[in-house]
Short mmCIF file of C-alpha atoms in Angstrom, two decimals:
data_model
loop_
_atom_site.label_atom_id
_atom_site.label_comp_id
_atom_site.label_asym_id
_atom_site.label_seq_id
_atom_site.Cartn_x
_atom_site.Cartn_y
_atom_site.Cartn_z
CA HIS A 1 76.68 138.91 92.71
CA LEU A 2 77.93 135.34 92.76
CA SER A 3 78.27 133.32 89.63
CA LEU A 4 76.11 130.23 89.26
CA ARG A 5 79.09 127.92 89.54
CA ARG A 6 80.25 129.61 92.74
CA GLN A 7 76.89 129.30 94.24
CA ARG A 8 76.76 125.61 93.42
CA GLN A 9 80.23 125.04 94.97
CA MET A 10 79.19 126.86 98.18
CA CYS A 11 76.01 124.78 98.24
CA ILE A 12 78.05 121.50 97.86
CA ARG A 13 80.47 122.53 100.54
CA ASP A 14 77.75 123.52 102.87
CA ARG A 15 75.87 120.27 102.41
CA LEU A 16 79.07 118.36 102.99
CA LYS A 17 79.80 120.37 106.16
CA LYS A 18 76.30 119.59 107.54
CA SER A 19 76.90 115.85 106.79
CA ALA A 20 80.32 115.88 108.24
CA ILE A 21 79.17 117.62 111.45
CA ALA A 22 76.44 115.08 111.78
CA GLY A 23 79.14 112.33 111.83
CA ASN A 24 79.38 111.11 108.22
CA ILE A 25 82.95 109.87 107.84
CA GLU A 26 82.89 110.01 104.00
CA SER A 27 81.91 113.67 104.20
CA GLN A 28 84.63 114.47 106.70
CA PHE A 29 87.26 112.70 104.57
CA THR A 30 85.91 114.49 101.41
CA LEU A 31 85.99 117.81 103.13
CA GLY A 32 89.63 117.12 104.21
CA THR A 33 90.55 116.37 100.58
CA MET A 34 88.73 119.29 99.10
CA TYR A 35 90.61 121.66 101.39
CA TYR A 36 93.88 119.88 100.83
CA LEU A 37 93.62 120.10 97.09
CA GLY A 38 91.82 123.47 96.96
CA ARG A 39 88.98 121.82 94.97
CA GLN A 40 85.72 123.77 95.05
CA VAL A 41 87.06 125.63 98.16
CA PRO A 42 90.23 127.65 98.66
CA LYS A 43 93.31 125.45 99.57
CA ASP A 44 93.58 125.43 103.40
CA ASP A 45 95.90 122.96 105.01
CA VAL A 46 94.64 123.88 108.52
CA GLU A 47 91.04 123.12 107.55
CA SER A 48 92.08 119.92 105.82
CA ARG A 49 94.05 118.68 108.72
CA PHE A 50 91.15 119.33 110.98
CA TRP A 51 88.65 117.31 108.82
CA PHE A 52 91.15 114.52 108.20
CA ASN A 53 91.66 114.33 112.10
CA ILE A 54 87.91 114.00 112.66
CA ALA A 55 87.50 111.37 109.95
CA TYR A 56 90.42 109.49 111.39
CA THR A 57 89.10 109.65 114.84
CA ASN A 58 85.87 108.17 113.54
CA GLY A 59 87.64 105.32 111.84
CA SER A 60 88.74 106.34 108.39
CA LEU A 61 91.96 104.53 107.44
CA GLU A 62 92.41 106.82 104.31
CA ALA A 63 92.29 109.88 106.63
CA GLU A 64 94.79 108.34 109.02
CA VAL A 65 97.28 107.94 106.16
CA ASN A 66 96.71 111.50 104.93
CA LEU A 67 96.98 112.93 108.40
CA ALA A 68 100.27 111.10 108.93
CA SER A 69 101.53 112.76 105.74
CA MET A 70 100.42 116.14 106.98
CA TYR A 71 102.22 115.66 110.26
CA LYS A 72 105.35 114.44 108.52
CA TYR A 73 105.64 117.57 106.39
CA GLY A 74 104.08 120.13 108.82
CA GLU A 75 101.05 120.78 106.58
CA GLY A 76 98.32 122.56 108.43
CA GLY A 77 100.12 122.57 111.78
CA ASP A 78 103.35 121.71 113.46
CA LYS A 79 105.60 119.13 112.03
CA ASP A 80 105.54 116.03 114.24
CA LEU A 81 107.57 113.09 113.02
CA LYS A 82 106.80 110.90 115.97
CA LYS A 83 103.05 111.37 115.43
CA ALA A 84 103.44 110.84 111.69
CA LEU A 85 105.27 107.49 112.34
CA SER A 86 102.67 106.38 114.92
CA LEU A 87 99.83 107.03 112.43
CA TYR A 88 101.64 105.38 109.56
CA ALA A 89 102.45 102.27 111.68
CA ASP A 90 98.86 102.04 112.92
CA ALA A 91 97.50 102.33 109.47
CA ALA A 92 99.94 99.68 108.11
CA GLN A 93 98.95 97.38 110.97
CA LYS A 94 95.35 97.88 109.79
CA GLY A 95 96.44 96.79 106.21
CA SER A 96 96.92 100.07 104.48
CA PRO A 97 99.14 99.58 101.42
CA VAL A 98 99.76 103.35 101.21
CA ALA A 99 101.00 103.22 104.75
CA PHE A 100 103.27 100.32 104.01
CA TYR A 101 104.56 102.22 100.94
CA SER A 102 105.26 105.42 103.03
CA LEU A 103 107.00 103.69 105.79
CA GLY A 104 108.91 101.44 103.36
CA LYS A 105 110.16 104.43 101.41
CA MET A 106 111.18 106.29 104.58
CA TYR A 107 113.23 103.18 105.80
CA LEU A 108 114.66 102.58 102.27
CA THR A 109 115.93 106.18 101.98
CA GLY A 110 116.61 106.95 105.54
CA ASP A 111 114.12 109.85 105.26
CA THR A 112 113.32 110.90 108.84
CA LEU A 113 114.07 107.31 110.06
CA GLU A 114 117.35 105.44 110.53
CA LYS A 115 117.97 103.73 107.19
CA ASN A 116 117.03 100.14 107.07
CA GLU A 117 116.97 98.97 103.47
CA ARG A 118 115.99 95.37 104.14
CA TYR A 119 112.92 96.42 106.21
CA GLY A 120 112.13 99.13 103.81
CA LEU A 121 112.10 96.71 100.87
CA SER A 122 109.94 94.28 102.83
CA LEU A 123 107.28 96.99 103.51
CA LEU A 124 107.35 98.01 99.78
CA GLN A 125 106.91 94.33 98.70
CA ASP A 126 103.96 94.07 101.22
CA SER A 127 102.46 97.21 99.65
CA CYS A 128 103.05 95.91 96.08
CA ARG A 129 101.46 92.55 97.01
CA ALA A 130 98.38 94.46 98.14
CA GLY A 131 98.13 96.10 94.68
CA TYR A 132 99.68 99.52 95.39
CA ASP A 133 101.33 100.30 92.00
CA LYS A 134 103.57 103.09 93.43
CA SER A 135 105.37 100.40 95.50
CA CYS A 136 105.74 98.07 92.61
CA LEU A 137 107.22 100.89 90.51
CA LEU A 138 109.58 101.91 93.26
CA LEU A 139 110.80 98.34 93.61
CA ARG A 140 111.39 98.09 89.83
CA GLN A 141 113.31 101.50 89.95
CA THR A 142 115.48 100.23 92.74
CA SER A 143 116.26 96.91 90.84
CA HIS A 144 114.65 94.77 93.47
CA PRO A 145 112.38 91.96 92.37
CA HIS A 146 108.71 92.55 92.18
CA PRO A 147 107.01 90.17 94.79
CA ALA A 148 104.77 88.55 92.14
CA THR A 149 107.81 87.48 89.97
CA SER A 150 109.99 86.50 92.92
CA GLN A 151 107.52 83.90 94.33
CA LYS A 152 107.54 80.40 93.05
#
């Protein structure tokens, strides 16, 4: 005998899956997020990566960035840094401030890439200018000028 709450969660998940299978990108992305976070479903990185990949294939920029992160850390499948970098670079070209942040941080720290502080800072500044607060905070923490205050 399932609790009313559990029945509601299963109903929501089932409706989302039907919508996602029918091609709804938002439902695909939402399912990827639910499985990644373990919200209303058991945490399942394989299922999350599956749904993020479908949403990305259908044009979701947010799913592309999340998928890049999953490839970078090997969540839900093999670790593939080349694929992660390719996805981050593509998302950055499309204007994703989160992708600029992720790439900038990787170049700044030398995390999985050859360290290039100047380029990393440039990417972080682009992300900060686009309004991504994590980039602005990291720039402040590294004692580099915030783009809004360094422009005249």
